[in-house]
Short mmCIF file of C-alpha atoms in Angstrom, two decimals:
data_model
loop_
_atom_site.label_atom_id
_atom_site.label_comp_id
_atom_site.label_asym_id
_atom_site.label_seq_id
_atom_site.Cartn_x
_atom_site.Cartn_y
_atom_site.Cartn_z
CA UNK A 412 55.63 148.20 84.58
CA UNK A 413 58.93 146.38 84.17
CA UNK A 414 61.94 147.19 86.31
CA UNK A 415 65.37 147.31 84.63
CA UNK A 416 67.86 146.78 87.44
CA UNK A 417 71.35 148.25 87.19
CA UNK A 418 74.60 147.56 89.02
CA UNK A 419 77.53 149.98 89.01
CA UNK A 420 81.13 148.92 89.58
CA UNK A 421 83.07 152.00 90.67
CA UNK A 422 81.33 154.91 92.36
CA UNK A 423 83.80 157.62 91.49
CA UNK A 424 83.20 160.74 89.40
CA UNK A 425 81.38 159.05 86.52
CA UNK A 426 79.64 156.43 88.66
CA UNK A 427 78.19 159.07 90.95
CA UNK A 428 77.25 161.12 87.89
CA UNK A 429 75.30 158.17 86.46
CA UNK A 430 73.55 157.55 89.79
CA UNK A 431 72.62 161.23 90.01
CA UNK A 432 71.26 161.15 86.46
CA UNK A 433 69.17 158.03 87.07
CA UNK A 434 67.84 159.49 90.34
CA UNK A 435 67.05 163.01 89.10
CA UNK A 436 65.70 161.94 85.69
CA UNK A 437 63.78 158.89 86.93
CA UNK A 438 60.31 160.15 85.95
CA UNK A 439 61.46 161.42 82.56
CA UNK A 440 63.23 158.15 81.79
CA UNK A 441 60.13 156.19 82.78
CA UNK A 442 58.03 158.34 80.43
CA UNK A 443 60.50 157.72 77.60
CA UNK A 444 61.02 153.96 78.12
CA UNK A 445 57.92 152.65 79.87
CA UNK A 446 60.15 151.05 82.52
CA UNK A 447 61.64 151.86 85.89
CA UNK A 448 65.41 152.15 85.51
CA UNK A 449 66.48 151.27 89.02
CA UNK A 450 69.97 151.46 90.49
CA UNK A 451 70.01 148.30 92.59
CA UNK A 452 73.64 147.67 93.53
CA UNK A 453 76.98 149.48 93.75
CA UNK A 454 80.37 147.79 94.19
CA UNK A 455 83.31 149.94 95.25
CA UNK A 456 86.33 149.11 97.40
CA UNK A 457 87.03 152.67 98.54
CA UNK A 458 83.72 153.86 100.02
CA UNK A 459 81.74 152.68 103.05
CA UNK A 460 78.44 154.45 102.44
CA UNK A 461 76.32 156.01 99.70
CA UNK A 462 74.54 159.38 99.79
CA UNK A 463 71.23 159.22 101.67
CA UNK A 464 69.11 159.49 98.49
CA UNK A 465 70.36 156.02 97.53
CA UNK A 466 69.11 154.33 100.68
CA UNK A 467 67.55 151.48 98.67
CA UNK A 468 70.81 150.71 96.86
CA UNK A 469 72.92 147.82 98.17
CA UNK A 470 76.60 148.75 98.59
CA UNK A 471 79.28 146.07 98.46
CA UNK A 472 83.06 145.91 98.10
CA UNK A 473 82.82 142.80 95.92
CA UNK A 474 81.84 143.04 92.24
CA UNK A 475 80.78 139.37 92.34
CA UNK A 476 77.75 140.43 94.33
CA UNK A 477 76.56 142.21 91.19
CA UNK A 478 77.45 139.39 88.80
CA UNK A 479 75.71 136.80 90.98
CA UNK A 480 72.50 138.79 91.47
CA UNK A 481 70.04 137.22 89.01
CA UNK A 482 67.89 140.36 89.02
CA UNK A 483 70.64 142.66 87.70
CA UNK A 484 70.07 143.32 83.98
CA UNK A 485 72.84 145.82 83.18
CA UNK A 486 76.34 146.06 84.68
CA UNK A 487 78.10 149.41 84.35
CA UNK A 488 81.90 149.18 84.59
CA UNK A 489 83.43 152.51 85.63
CA UNK A 490 86.71 151.63 87.33
CA UNK A 491 88.88 152.16 84.23
CA UNK A 492 92.22 150.55 83.46
CA UNK A 493 92.88 147.09 82.05
CA UNK A 494 92.49 144.76 84.99
CA UNK A 495 90.31 143.90 86.76
CA UNK A 496 88.02 145.85 84.38
CA UNK A 497 88.52 143.39 81.52
CA UNK A 498 87.78 140.40 83.76
CA UNK A 499 84.75 142.12 85.27
CA UNK A 500 83.26 142.84 81.84
CA UNK A 501 83.86 139.34 80.52
CA UNK A 502 82.42 137.83 83.72
CA UNK A 503 79.28 139.95 83.46
CA UNK A 504 78.87 139.00 79.80
CA UNK A 505 79.35 135.29 80.59
CA UNK A 506 76.60 135.63 83.19
CA UNK A 507 74.25 136.92 80.48
CA UNK A 508 74.27 140.52 81.65
CA UNK A 509 74.48 143.56 79.40
CA UNK A 510 77.49 145.80 79.95
CA UNK A 511 78.06 149.56 79.73
CA UNK A 512 81.51 151.11 80.02
CA UNK A 513 83.41 154.36 79.57
CA UNK A 514 86.74 152.52 79.35
CA UNK A 515 88.33 153.66 76.08
CA UNK A 516 91.78 152.28 76.95
CA UNK A 517 90.37 148.78 77.46
CA UNK A 518 88.25 148.87 74.30
CA UNK A 519 91.10 150.17 72.14
CA UNK A 520 93.20 147.15 73.10
CA UNK A 521 90.79 144.34 74.06
CA UNK A 522 87.63 145.52 72.32
CA UNK A 523 87.40 142.62 69.86
CA UNK A 524 87.53 140.05 72.66
CA UNK A 525 84.79 141.85 74.58
CA UNK A 526 82.50 142.45 71.59
CA UNK A 527 82.93 138.86 70.36
CA UNK A 528 81.99 137.56 73.82
CA UNK A 529 78.91 139.77 73.84
CA UNK A 530 77.74 138.40 70.49
CA UNK A 531 78.33 134.82 71.68
CA UNK A 532 76.24 135.43 74.81
CA UNK A 533 73.58 137.54 73.06
CA UNK A 534 74.10 140.61 75.23
CA UNK A 535 74.93 144.21 74.41
CA UNK A 536 77.93 146.42 75.15
CA UNK A 537 77.33 150.16 75.40
CA UNK A 538 80.33 152.48 75.25
CA UNK A 539 79.09 155.96 74.27
CA UNK A 540 81.02 157.57 77.13
CA UNK A 541 84.34 156.14 75.93
CA UNK A 542 84.78 158.95 73.38
CA UNK A 543 83.90 162.61 73.75
CA UNK A 544 82.28 162.60 77.20
CA UNK A 545 78.74 163.88 76.73
CA UNK A 546 79.03 164.17 72.92
CA UNK A 547 76.90 161.44 71.24
CA UNK A 548 79.59 160.59 68.70
CA UNK A 549 79.31 156.78 68.92
CA UNK A 550 75.58 156.84 68.23
CA UNK A 551 76.09 159.33 65.40
CA UNK A 552 78.57 157.04 63.67
CA UNK A 553 76.68 153.79 64.34
CA UNK A 554 73.23 155.05 63.42
CA UNK A 555 72.94 158.64 62.21
CA UNK A 556 75.68 158.25 59.58
CA UNK A 557 75.14 154.56 58.86
CA UNK A 558 74.50 155.13 55.13
CA UNK A 559 77.76 157.05 54.63
CA UNK A 560 81.22 156.03 53.54
CA UNK A 561 83.28 157.92 56.12
CA UNK A 562 86.01 159.84 54.30
CA UNK A 563 87.80 161.33 57.28
CA UNK A 564 87.75 161.98 61.00
CA UNK A 565 89.48 164.96 62.57
CA UNK A 566 89.05 165.78 66.20
CA UNK A 567 90.04 167.45 69.42
CA UNK A 568 89.38 164.54 71.76
CA UNK A 569 91.20 165.41 74.97
CA UNK A 570 90.01 168.31 77.08
CA UNK A 571 93.17 168.48 79.20
CA UNK A 572 95.47 168.94 76.20
CA UNK A 573 93.07 171.41 74.61
CA UNK A 574 92.85 173.44 77.84
CA UNK A 575 96.64 173.58 78.09
CA UNK A 576 97.13 174.67 74.47
CA UNK A 577 94.31 177.23 74.78
CA UNK A 578 95.93 178.76 77.86
CA UNK A 579 99.35 178.79 76.24
CA UNK A 580 97.83 180.53 73.21
CA UNK A 581 95.72 183.09 75.04
CA UNK A 582 98.16 183.91 77.85
CA UNK A 583 101.58 183.16 76.36
CA UNK A 584 102.50 180.85 79.23
CA UNK A 585 104.92 177.90 79.04
CA UNK A 586 103.65 174.31 79.02
CA UNK A 587 104.88 173.39 82.52
CA UNK A 588 103.21 176.39 84.15
CA UNK A 589 99.86 175.76 82.46
CA UNK A 590 100.01 172.05 83.27
CA UNK A 591 100.54 172.80 86.95
CA UNK A 592 97.54 175.14 86.93
CA UNK A 593 95.44 172.53 85.12
CA UNK A 594 96.31 170.00 87.82
CA UNK A 595 95.33 172.45 90.55
CA UNK A 596 91.97 173.05 88.84
CA UNK A 597 91.34 169.32 88.38
CA UNK A 598 91.59 169.43 84.56
CA UNK A 599 94.73 167.28 84.59
CA UNK A 600 95.64 164.14 86.53
CA UNK A 601 98.61 163.95 88.88
CA UNK A 602 100.21 161.85 86.15
CA UNK A 603 99.10 163.61 82.97
CA UNK A 604 101.06 161.41 80.54
CA UNK A 605 98.08 159.83 78.77
CA UNK A 606 96.49 163.23 78.20
CA UNK A 607 99.44 165.38 77.15
CA UNK A 608 101.32 162.71 75.18
CA UNK A 609 98.30 161.92 73.00
CA UNK A 610 97.68 158.37 74.26
CA UNK A 611 94.15 159.07 75.52
CA UNK A 612 93.30 160.68 72.18
CA UNK A 613 94.69 157.66 70.32
CA UNK A 614 92.50 155.30 72.38
CA UNK A 615 89.46 157.26 71.25
CA UNK A 616 90.54 157.48 67.63
CA UNK A 617 90.99 153.69 67.49
CA UNK A 618 87.40 153.21 68.64
CA UNK A 619 85.98 155.72 66.14
CA UNK A 620 87.98 154.29 63.24
CA UNK A 621 86.74 150.77 64.00
CA UNK A 622 83.13 151.94 63.82
CA UNK A 623 83.68 154.24 60.84
CA UNK A 624 85.53 151.80 58.59
CA UNK A 625 84.58 148.33 59.82
CA UNK A 626 88.21 147.57 60.62
CA UNK A 627 89.70 146.26 63.85
CA UNK A 628 91.90 149.26 64.66
CA UNK A 629 94.02 149.01 67.82
CA UNK A 630 96.05 151.54 69.78
CA UNK A 631 99.29 150.14 68.33
CA UNK A 632 98.10 151.00 64.81
CA UNK A 633 98.15 154.74 65.55
CA UNK A 634 101.16 157.07 65.30
CA UNK A 635 101.13 159.22 68.44
CA UNK A 636 102.93 162.45 69.37
CA UNK A 637 102.09 164.70 72.32
CA UNK A 638 102.19 168.39 73.18
CA UNK A 639 104.81 168.53 75.93
CA UNK A 640 107.46 169.87 73.51
CA UNK A 641 105.27 172.77 72.27
CA UNK A 642 106.70 176.14 73.29
CA UNK A 643 105.07 179.59 73.44
CA UNK A 644 107.38 180.81 70.67
CA UNK A 645 105.90 178.25 68.27
CA UNK A 646 102.38 179.23 69.25
CA UNK A 647 103.26 182.87 68.54
CA UNK A 648 104.77 182.09 65.13
CA UNK A 649 101.70 179.97 64.35
CA UNK A 650 99.56 183.01 65.11
CA UNK A 651 101.64 185.15 62.73
CA UNK A 652 101.06 182.61 59.98
CA UNK A 653 97.31 182.51 60.75
CA UNK A 654 97.12 179.21 62.67
CA UNK A 655 96.29 177.83 66.10
CA UNK A 656 98.03 174.73 67.43
CA UNK A 657 95.72 171.88 68.44
CA UNK A 658 96.31 168.26 69.42
CA UNK A 659 94.39 166.54 66.64
CA UNK A 660 93.34 162.97 65.98
CA UNK A 661 93.33 162.53 62.21
CA UNK A 662 92.23 159.62 60.06
CA UNK A 663 91.59 159.54 56.32
CA UNK A 664 90.02 156.72 54.37
CA UNK A 665 92.01 156.04 51.19
CA UNK A 666 90.09 152.88 50.36
CA UNK A 667 92.89 150.31 50.44
CA UNK A 668 94.60 152.00 53.40
CA UNK A 669 93.75 154.43 56.20
CA UNK A 670 95.67 157.16 57.98
CA UNK A 671 95.79 156.91 61.77
CA UNK A 672 97.68 159.62 63.63
CA UNK A 673 97.60 161.90 66.67
CA UNK A 674 99.92 164.89 66.88
CA UNK A 675 100.09 168.66 67.39
CA UNK A 676 98.73 170.33 64.28
CA UNK A 677 98.59 173.90 63.03
CA UNK A 678 94.95 174.57 62.18
CA UNK A 679 93.95 177.61 60.07
CA UNK A 680 92.21 180.20 62.25
CA UNK A 681 89.10 180.08 60.05
CA UNK A 682 88.72 176.30 60.39
CA UNK A 683 85.88 174.93 62.54
CA UNK A 684 88.24 173.12 64.90
CA UNK A 685 90.41 176.20 65.54
CA UNK A 686 87.68 177.87 67.59
CA UNK A 687 87.21 174.96 70.02
CA UNK A 688 89.00 176.06 73.17
CA UNK A 689 89.30 175.27 76.85
CA UNK A 690 88.41 171.77 78.02
CA UNK A 691 85.89 171.21 75.22
CA UNK A 692 86.05 168.55 72.53
CA UNK A 693 85.10 168.81 68.86
CA UNK A 694 84.96 165.97 66.34
CA UNK A 695 84.58 166.59 62.60
CA UNK A 696 83.39 163.72 60.42
CA UNK A 697 83.00 163.74 56.66
CA UNK A 698 80.66 161.31 54.94
CA UNK A 699 80.24 160.90 51.21
CA UNK A 700 76.49 161.52 51.48
CA UNK A 701 76.17 164.02 54.32
CA UNK A 702 79.38 166.04 53.93
CA UNK A 703 80.90 167.60 57.06
CA UNK A 704 79.34 167.03 60.49
CA UNK A 705 80.82 168.68 63.59
CA UNK A 706 79.95 167.46 67.10
CA UNK A 707 81.03 169.73 69.94
CA UNK A 708 80.64 169.64 73.71
CA UNK A 709 82.05 168.78 77.09
CA UNK A 710 84.53 165.95 76.66
CA UNK A 711 84.65 164.88 80.30
CA UNK A 712 83.19 165.59 83.73
CA UNK A 713 80.77 163.94 86.10
CA UNK A 714 77.46 164.94 84.53
CA UNK A 715 78.36 165.05 80.79
CA UNK A 716 79.92 161.58 80.99
CA UNK A 717 77.13 160.37 83.26
CA UNK A 718 74.68 161.55 80.60
CA UNK A 719 76.43 159.42 77.96
CA UNK A 720 76.47 156.34 80.20
CA UNK A 721 72.77 156.85 80.95
CA UNK A 722 72.05 157.00 77.21
CA UNK A 723 73.56 153.52 76.81
CA UNK A 724 71.55 152.23 79.76
CA UNK A 725 68.37 153.58 78.15
CA UNK A 726 69.21 152.13 74.72
CA UNK A 727 69.82 148.67 76.18
CA UNK A 728 66.69 148.92 78.34
CA UNK A 729 64.58 149.72 75.27
CA UNK A 730 66.05 146.74 73.44
CA UNK A 731 65.32 144.47 76.40
CA UNK A 732 61.71 145.67 76.47
CA UNK A 733 61.32 145.24 72.70
CA UNK A 734 63.04 141.85 72.59
CA UNK A 735 65.52 143.31 70.10
CA UNK A 736 68.94 142.65 71.61
CA UNK A 737 71.79 143.56 69.25
CA UNK A 738 69.39 145.20 66.81
CA UNK A 739 72.24 147.62 66.10
CA UNK A 740 75.64 145.85 65.92
CA UNK A 741 77.99 147.11 68.61
CA UNK A 742 80.52 148.30 66.03
CA UNK A 743 77.94 149.26 63.38
CA UNK A 744 79.27 146.60 60.99
CA UNK A 745 78.24 142.98 61.49
CA UNK A 746 81.09 141.04 63.16
CA UNK A 747 81.81 138.92 60.09
CA UNK A 748 82.39 142.08 58.04
CA UNK A 749 85.00 143.65 60.33
CA UNK A 750 88.43 143.23 58.75
CA UNK A 751 92.04 144.00 59.52
CA UNK A 752 93.28 147.51 58.78
CA UNK A 753 96.09 148.51 56.46
CA UNK A 754 97.55 151.62 58.05
CA UNK A 755 99.20 154.26 55.87
CA UNK A 756 102.87 154.53 56.96
CA UNK A 757 103.75 157.95 58.35
CA UNK A 758 106.56 158.14 55.82
CA UNK A 759 103.89 158.23 53.09
CA UNK A 760 102.15 161.26 54.59
CA UNK A 761 102.21 164.44 52.50
CA UNK A 762 101.19 167.74 54.12
CA UNK A 763 102.44 171.30 54.68
CA UNK A 764 104.93 171.78 57.53
CA UNK A 765 106.17 174.40 59.98
CA UNK A 766 109.87 174.34 60.90
CA UNK A 767 111.78 176.36 63.47
CA UNK A 768 115.51 176.07 62.91
CA UNK A 769 117.92 177.46 65.54
CA UNK A 770 121.20 178.48 63.90
CA UNK A 771 124.02 180.98 64.22
CA UNK A 772 123.30 184.28 62.46
CA UNK A 773 126.20 184.25 60.01
CA UNK A 774 126.47 184.98 56.29
CA UNK A 775 125.43 182.06 54.12
CA UNK A 776 123.51 180.18 56.85
CA UNK A 777 120.12 180.76 55.28
CA UNK A 778 121.25 179.60 51.87
CA UNK A 779 122.71 176.40 53.36
CA UNK A 780 119.45 175.55 55.12
CA UNK A 781 117.19 176.38 52.19
CA UNK A 782 119.57 174.45 49.95
CA UNK A 783 119.03 171.34 52.06
CA UNK A 784 115.26 171.78 51.87
CA UNK A 785 115.48 172.17 48.12
CA UNK A 786 117.71 169.13 47.80
CA UNK A 787 114.97 167.03 49.44
CA UNK A 788 112.17 168.49 47.32
CA UNK A 789 110.72 170.71 50.07
CA UNK A 790 109.32 173.98 48.74
CA UNK A 791 109.27 176.99 51.09
CA UNK A 792 106.03 178.97 51.12
CA UNK A 793 107.06 181.71 53.56
CA UNK A 794 109.77 182.50 56.09
CA UNK A 795 110.41 184.65 59.17
CA UNK A 796 113.95 185.55 60.24
CA UNK A 797 113.99 187.90 63.25
CA UNK A 798 116.97 190.19 63.67
CA UNK A 799 119.71 189.18 66.11
CA UNK A 800 123.28 190.12 66.99
CA UNK A 801 125.68 188.66 64.46
CA UNK A 802 127.15 185.35 65.51
CA UNK A 803 124.37 184.62 68.03
CA UNK A 804 121.79 181.80 67.64
CA UNK A 805 118.62 182.90 65.89
CA UNK A 806 115.30 181.23 65.08
CA UNK A 807 114.57 180.89 61.39
CA UNK A 808 110.95 179.90 60.84
CA UNK A 809 109.67 178.29 57.66
CA UNK A 810 106.24 177.35 56.37
CA UNK A 811 106.30 174.92 53.47
CA UNK A 812 104.04 173.78 50.71
CA UNK A 813 102.97 170.14 50.85
CA UNK A 814 105.98 167.92 51.45
CA UNK A 815 106.58 164.21 51.98
CA UNK A 816 107.13 163.12 55.58
CA UNK A 817 110.05 160.90 54.55
CA UNK A 818 111.79 163.82 52.80
CA UNK A 819 111.18 166.08 55.80
CA UNK A 820 112.70 163.52 58.16
CA UNK A 821 115.86 163.28 56.03
CA UNK A 822 116.15 167.05 55.62
CA UNK A 823 115.84 167.70 59.36
CA UNK A 824 118.44 165.05 60.12
CA UNK A 825 120.86 166.77 57.72
CA UNK A 826 120.11 170.27 59.04
CA UNK A 827 120.49 169.27 62.70
CA UNK A 828 123.90 167.75 61.93
CA UNK A 829 125.24 171.18 60.82
CA UNK A 830 127.71 172.86 63.19
CA UNK A 831 125.85 176.15 62.71
CA UNK A 832 122.66 174.67 64.26
CA UNK A 833 122.57 174.90 68.05
CA UNK A 834 119.28 173.12 68.85
CA UNK A 835 117.09 170.43 67.27
CA UNK A 836 114.72 171.65 64.57
CA UNK A 837 111.11 171.93 65.66
CA UNK A 838 108.62 170.36 63.22
CA UNK A 839 104.83 170.78 63.39
CA UNK A 840 102.49 169.48 60.70
CA UNK A 841 99.93 171.85 59.19
CA UNK A 842 96.39 170.60 58.58
CA UNK A 843 95.92 169.48 55.00
CA UNK A 844 93.33 171.50 53.09
CA UNK A 845 90.47 169.36 51.79
#
């Protein structure tokens, strides 16, 4: 029986989760592959020993020990970040070794370079764990939905942001307080910028769009807004209108151009994505043949992510055994058919909006504001104006019919310039009905 020998670079949360999976599921994986999937080496600069169950595994603080071992078949990069992760992956590929990674930031920026190198050297790159943790979304797009024209992708792809918004919704707490609690519980990093400002979600959307459309989508192609400005008052008004606020990744395929955006979105309470709470992820894909497909599960964590990495290791092992390397193209489309994207400008977006205008409660104020909306072709669907002492600032909340982003931007600029307005207007997009 053949041995497939594996080296892991980075024995942190995900690396230890992969090792645990390979160790605990060894017999099952052998029954499913006909091979022994053996963890042979670990490289990590921050640990001096491995748990006792890995007594046969060689520990080193130098990744070159893995690259230079001729018996290593698969290198698993789990250190994250740009460098030295990029160099490590390219070195492994140049040495003729297959690579598995969970590094969505690297792939969303340098993915083309890495995938092109893999094709040149006839090795495979597995990256299931880069999007959605334990959710098999990459495999679903590459294989399960291969016969579909993907019409749109909508998803909750960051568990930290979803946990924070869920807590703010359920408990009425402010963002800063929930973020602090999330950090104490380990749901949020000490520096949560990538999670709460939508950058992590954008990394993942870039990867999914590349697979879905056969276009080389990069992080810079995506319009990104985060959740740090969301306040409990907006969550409460959203509830009154029948919505929940979620940080959504949204892409639509218009044929000659594609939408690519990440931002807080008001989602109707009866929509599938509205019920995904806590640290869970949910990704909704629509194909022209299959219709809607929703994948839901744990978007991070030691064992869910370790499960996804192990799935890539198994896939590559099967291809090694069958002599069928690159049977499935890494990005679903053959490399020569992956083109450059034409991204829909945000100014061309048309969708319903929520506005919260803060203005003095004086006669004629409402007519001035609605007059500006009307001037820019923005039609009001409903409005809430709570009572307040005359002359004091008051929140006036509007929900609109579909409006053009460019018109909204101009209207808000005009409204915020009014002397009667005492704070910037809050704008949140509402999910377009299909």
